[in-house]
Coordinates of C-alpha atoms in Angstrom, one line a residue:
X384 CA -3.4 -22.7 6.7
X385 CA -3.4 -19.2 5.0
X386 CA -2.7 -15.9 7.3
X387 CA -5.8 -14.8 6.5
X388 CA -8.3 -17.5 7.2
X389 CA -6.1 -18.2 10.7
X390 CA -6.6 -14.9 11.8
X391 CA -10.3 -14.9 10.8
X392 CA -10.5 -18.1 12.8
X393 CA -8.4 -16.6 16.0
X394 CA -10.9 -13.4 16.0
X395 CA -13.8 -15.3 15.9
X396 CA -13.2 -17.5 18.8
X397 CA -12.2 -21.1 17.1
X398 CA -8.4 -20.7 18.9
X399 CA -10.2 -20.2 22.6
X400 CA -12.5 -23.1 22.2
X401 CA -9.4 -25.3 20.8
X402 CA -7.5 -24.2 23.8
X403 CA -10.5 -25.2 26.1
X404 CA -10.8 -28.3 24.5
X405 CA -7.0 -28.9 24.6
X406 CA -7.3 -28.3 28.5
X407 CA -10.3 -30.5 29.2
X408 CA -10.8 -32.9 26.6
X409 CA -9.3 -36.4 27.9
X410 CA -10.4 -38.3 24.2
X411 CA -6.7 -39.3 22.3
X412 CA -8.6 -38.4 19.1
X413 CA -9.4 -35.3 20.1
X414 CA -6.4 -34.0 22.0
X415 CA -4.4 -35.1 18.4
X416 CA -7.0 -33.1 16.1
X417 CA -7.2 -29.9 18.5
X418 CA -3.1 -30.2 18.6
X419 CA -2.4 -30.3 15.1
X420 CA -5.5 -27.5 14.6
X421 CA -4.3 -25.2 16.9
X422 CA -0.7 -25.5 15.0
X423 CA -2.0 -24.8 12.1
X424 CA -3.7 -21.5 12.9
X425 CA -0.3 -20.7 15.3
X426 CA 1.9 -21.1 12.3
X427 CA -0.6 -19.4 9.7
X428 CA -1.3 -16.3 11.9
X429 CA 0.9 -13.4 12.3
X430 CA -0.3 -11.8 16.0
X431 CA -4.0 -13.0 16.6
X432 CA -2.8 -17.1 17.4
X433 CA 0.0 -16.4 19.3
X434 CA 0.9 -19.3 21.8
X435 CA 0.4 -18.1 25.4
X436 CA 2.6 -19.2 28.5
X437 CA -0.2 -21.4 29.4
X438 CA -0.4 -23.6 25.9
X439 CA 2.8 -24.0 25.8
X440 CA 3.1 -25.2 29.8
X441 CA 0.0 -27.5 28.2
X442 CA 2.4 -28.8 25.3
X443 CA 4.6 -29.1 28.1
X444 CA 2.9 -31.3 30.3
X445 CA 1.7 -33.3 27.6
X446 CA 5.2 -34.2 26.5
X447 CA 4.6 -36.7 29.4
X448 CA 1.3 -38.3 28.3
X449 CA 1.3 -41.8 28.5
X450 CA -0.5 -41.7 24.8
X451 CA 2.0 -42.1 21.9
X452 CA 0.1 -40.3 19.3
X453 CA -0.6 -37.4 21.6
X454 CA 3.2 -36.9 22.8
X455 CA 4.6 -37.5 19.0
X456 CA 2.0 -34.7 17.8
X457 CA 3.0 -32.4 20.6
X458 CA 6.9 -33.0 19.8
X459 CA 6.3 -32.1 16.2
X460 CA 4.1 -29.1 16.7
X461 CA 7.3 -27.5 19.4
X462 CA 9.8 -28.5 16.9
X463 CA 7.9 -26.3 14.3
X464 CA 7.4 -23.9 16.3
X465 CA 10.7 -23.5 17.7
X466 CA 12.1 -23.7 14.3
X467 CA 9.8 -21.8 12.4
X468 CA 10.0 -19.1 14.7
X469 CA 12.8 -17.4 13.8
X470 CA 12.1 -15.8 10.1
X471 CA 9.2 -14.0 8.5
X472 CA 8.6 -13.6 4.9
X473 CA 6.4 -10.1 4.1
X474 CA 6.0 -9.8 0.6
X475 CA 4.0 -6.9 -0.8
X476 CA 2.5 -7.8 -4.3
X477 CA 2.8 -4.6 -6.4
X478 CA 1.1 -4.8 -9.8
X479 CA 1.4 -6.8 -13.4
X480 CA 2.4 -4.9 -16.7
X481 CA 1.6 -6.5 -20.3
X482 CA -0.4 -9.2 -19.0
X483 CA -1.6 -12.3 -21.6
X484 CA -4.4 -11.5 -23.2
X485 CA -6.9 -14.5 -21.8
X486 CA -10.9 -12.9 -23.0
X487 CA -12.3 -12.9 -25.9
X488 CA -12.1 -8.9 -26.3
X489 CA -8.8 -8.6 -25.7
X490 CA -8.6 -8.2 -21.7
X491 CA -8.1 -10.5 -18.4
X492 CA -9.5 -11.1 -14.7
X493 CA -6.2 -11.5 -13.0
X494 CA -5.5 -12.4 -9.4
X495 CA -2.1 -13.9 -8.1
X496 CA -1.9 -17.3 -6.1
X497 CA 1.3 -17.2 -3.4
X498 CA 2.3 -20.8 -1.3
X499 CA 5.1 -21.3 0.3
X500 CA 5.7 -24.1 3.1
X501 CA 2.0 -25.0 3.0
X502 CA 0.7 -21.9 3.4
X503 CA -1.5 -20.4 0.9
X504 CA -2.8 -16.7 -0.1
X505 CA -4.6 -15.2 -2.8
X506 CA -5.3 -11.8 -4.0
X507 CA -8.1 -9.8 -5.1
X508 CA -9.5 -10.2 -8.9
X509 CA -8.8 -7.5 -11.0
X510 CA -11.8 -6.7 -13.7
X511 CA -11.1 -6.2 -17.3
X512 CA -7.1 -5.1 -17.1
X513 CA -3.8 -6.2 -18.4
X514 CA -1.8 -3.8 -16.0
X515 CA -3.7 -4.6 -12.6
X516 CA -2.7 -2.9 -9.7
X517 CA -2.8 -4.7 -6.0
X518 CA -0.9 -3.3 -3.4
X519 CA -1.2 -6.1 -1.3
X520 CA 0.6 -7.2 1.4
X521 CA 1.2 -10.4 3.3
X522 CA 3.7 -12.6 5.7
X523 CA 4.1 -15.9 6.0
X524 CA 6.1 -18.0 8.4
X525 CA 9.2 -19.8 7.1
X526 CA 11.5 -22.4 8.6
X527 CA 14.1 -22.7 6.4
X528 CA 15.4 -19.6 3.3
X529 CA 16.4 -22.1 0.7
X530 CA 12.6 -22.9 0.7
X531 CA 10.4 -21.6 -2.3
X532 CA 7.4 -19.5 -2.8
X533 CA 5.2 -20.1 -5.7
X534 CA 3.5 -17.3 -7.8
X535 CA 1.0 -18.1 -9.8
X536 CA -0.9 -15.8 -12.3
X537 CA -4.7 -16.9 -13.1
X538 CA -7.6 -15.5 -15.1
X539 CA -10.8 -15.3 -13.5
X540 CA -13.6 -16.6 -15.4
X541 CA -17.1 -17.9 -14.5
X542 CA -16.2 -21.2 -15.5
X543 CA -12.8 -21.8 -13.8
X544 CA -9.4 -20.0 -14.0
X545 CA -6.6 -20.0 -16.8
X546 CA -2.7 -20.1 -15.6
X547 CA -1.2 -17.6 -17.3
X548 CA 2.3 -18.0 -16.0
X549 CA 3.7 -18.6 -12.6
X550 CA 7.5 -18.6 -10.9
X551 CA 8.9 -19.8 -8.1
X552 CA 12.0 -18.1 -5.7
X553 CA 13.7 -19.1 -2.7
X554 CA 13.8 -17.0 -0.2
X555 CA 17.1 -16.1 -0.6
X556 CA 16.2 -14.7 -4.1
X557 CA 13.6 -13.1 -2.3
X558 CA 15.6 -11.4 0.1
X559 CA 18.0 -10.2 -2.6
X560 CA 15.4 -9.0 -4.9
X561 CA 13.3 -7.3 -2.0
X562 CA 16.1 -5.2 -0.8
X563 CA 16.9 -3.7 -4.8
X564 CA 13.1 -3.6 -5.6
X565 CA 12.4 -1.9 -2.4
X566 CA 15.2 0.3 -2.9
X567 CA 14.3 1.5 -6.7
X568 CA 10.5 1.6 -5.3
X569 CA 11.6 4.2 -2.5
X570 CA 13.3 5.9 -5.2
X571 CA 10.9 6.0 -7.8
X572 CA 8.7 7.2 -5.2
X573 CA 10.8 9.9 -3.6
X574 CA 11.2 11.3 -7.3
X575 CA 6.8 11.4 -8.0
X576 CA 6.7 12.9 -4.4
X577 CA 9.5 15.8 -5.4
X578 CA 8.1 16.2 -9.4
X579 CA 4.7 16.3 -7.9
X580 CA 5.8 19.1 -5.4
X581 CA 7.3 20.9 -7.5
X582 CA 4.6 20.9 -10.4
X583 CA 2.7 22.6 -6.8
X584 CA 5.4 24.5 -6.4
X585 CA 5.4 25.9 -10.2
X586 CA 1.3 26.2 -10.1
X587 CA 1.5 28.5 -7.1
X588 CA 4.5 30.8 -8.3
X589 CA 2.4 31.1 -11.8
X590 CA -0.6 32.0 -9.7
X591 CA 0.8 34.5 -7.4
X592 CA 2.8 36.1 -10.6
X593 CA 0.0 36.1 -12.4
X594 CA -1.8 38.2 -9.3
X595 CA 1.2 40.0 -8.8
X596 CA 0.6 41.4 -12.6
X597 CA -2.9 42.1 -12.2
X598 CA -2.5 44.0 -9.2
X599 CA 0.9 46.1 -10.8
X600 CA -1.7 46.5 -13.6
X601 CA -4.0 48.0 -11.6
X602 CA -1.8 49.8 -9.6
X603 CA -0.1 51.6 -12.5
X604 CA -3.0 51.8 -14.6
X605 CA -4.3 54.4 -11.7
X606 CA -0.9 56.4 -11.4
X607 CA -0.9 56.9 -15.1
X608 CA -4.8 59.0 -14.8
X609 CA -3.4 60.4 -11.3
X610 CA -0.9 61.8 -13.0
X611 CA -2.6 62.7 -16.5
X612 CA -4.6 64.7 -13.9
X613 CA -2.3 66.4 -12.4
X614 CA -0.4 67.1 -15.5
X615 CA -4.0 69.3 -16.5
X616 CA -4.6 70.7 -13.3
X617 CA -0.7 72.1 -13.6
X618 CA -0.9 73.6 -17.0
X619 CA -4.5 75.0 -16.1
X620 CA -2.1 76.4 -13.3
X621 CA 0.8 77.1 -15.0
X622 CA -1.5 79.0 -18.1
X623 CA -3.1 81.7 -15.6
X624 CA 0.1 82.2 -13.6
X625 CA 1.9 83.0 -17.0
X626 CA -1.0 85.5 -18.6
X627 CA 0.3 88.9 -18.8
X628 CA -2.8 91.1 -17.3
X629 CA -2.6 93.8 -20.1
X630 CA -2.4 91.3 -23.0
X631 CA -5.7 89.6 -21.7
X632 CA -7.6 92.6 -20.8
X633 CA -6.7 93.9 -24.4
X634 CA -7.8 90.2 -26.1
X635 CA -10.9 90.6 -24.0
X636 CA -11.7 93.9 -25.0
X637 CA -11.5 92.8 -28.6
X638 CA -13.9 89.8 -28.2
X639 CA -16.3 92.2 -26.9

């Protein structure tokens, strides 16, 4: 009955050979069992057991079948579906904060246990955690909003499970609480997306100032000894231009 396991079942082949059966089969006890199968999987699965135009002309025809048990089991399965079609509940299971301490050393194995209208789902373990983080998704098919969906928080262990805690929501509640949480979530995650950019942002203006410093560095570090050598060659200049000829013939004369 879970999403999962119908799809698993649908890609594998089991909703074919239920249809072939459904088609061929002329044993009451079988029609009923591959009927109320191939409900199950349609109402657990989200795209891969989708009813075809020619199942339901099948259902159709069989509306008429002279067998009570095979007519009443095809009435019930189109009621469902018809009913059941019309609303889809995704929930998306996040993560836990300041889980129950449930080992001996102070940690848990948690994993989450959703049902709702018969259909079940379960997520991953978590190893060794009190603030596991899923990001999980899934959908399941609802006929009516005021109906409930359990959550349930377990322990893993190697000898059974623990319940830690659990809660259950109607879909209205749901629906409520999706729309803020999913809301604050978009927000929370808009602001990590801008405060990680701009952490980025500040990393790459410190970079290039910091090589914008080297380089003036550099840059003026050479212009100070170009000019400390023209400074010398224009003194050396400006020292023979200014030499009176007499005065340094006469100084030379008295060094020799």
């Amino acid at each position: 009955q879970d999403i999962q396991h119908a799809d698993h079942l649908a890609a594998t082949g089991v909703f074919t050979t239920l249809k072939v059966l459904l088609y061929t089969d002329s044993n009451t006890e079988v029609k009923v069992a591959v009927i109320e199968a191939l409900g199950e999987m349609m109402l657990g699965s989200e795209t891969a057991a989708g009813p075809d135009d020619e199942l339901v002309h099948e259902f159709c025809k069989l509306l008429l079948s002279p067998e009570p048990r095979v007519y009443t089991a095809v009435a019930k399965l189109l009621g469902r579906m018809i009913y059941q079609d019309y609303v889809k509940l995704h929930v998306v299971l996040h993560q836990g904060k300041n889980l129950p301490q449930s080992d001996n050393w102070g940690l848990s194995d948690p994993f989450v246990r959703m049902e709702i209208n018969g259909q079940q789902w379960q997520s991953a373990v978590k190893r060794n955690t009190l603030e596991p983080v899923w990001e999980e998704e899934v959908q399941f098919s609802i006929s009516d909003k005021s109906e409930e969906l359990a959550v349930e928080l377990y322990d893993w262990d190697l000898s059974g499970e623990d319940f830690l805690g659990g809660i259950r929501l109607s879909c209205e509640e749901l629906a409520e609480l999706g729309d803020e949480t999913s809301r604050r979530l978009w927000a929370m995650k808009q602001a990590d997306e801008a405060n990680t950019g701009m952490g980025k942002a500040s990393e790459q203006v410190a970079a290039i100032m910091a090589e914008g410093k080297a380089a003036a560095k550099a840059v003026t570090d050479e212009a100070d000894a170009r000019a400390e050598a023209c400074k010398e060659e224009l003194l050396e200049e400006a020292r023979l231009i200014s030499t009176d000829p007499k005065v340094e013939s006469q100084r030379i004369m008295a060094e020799a």
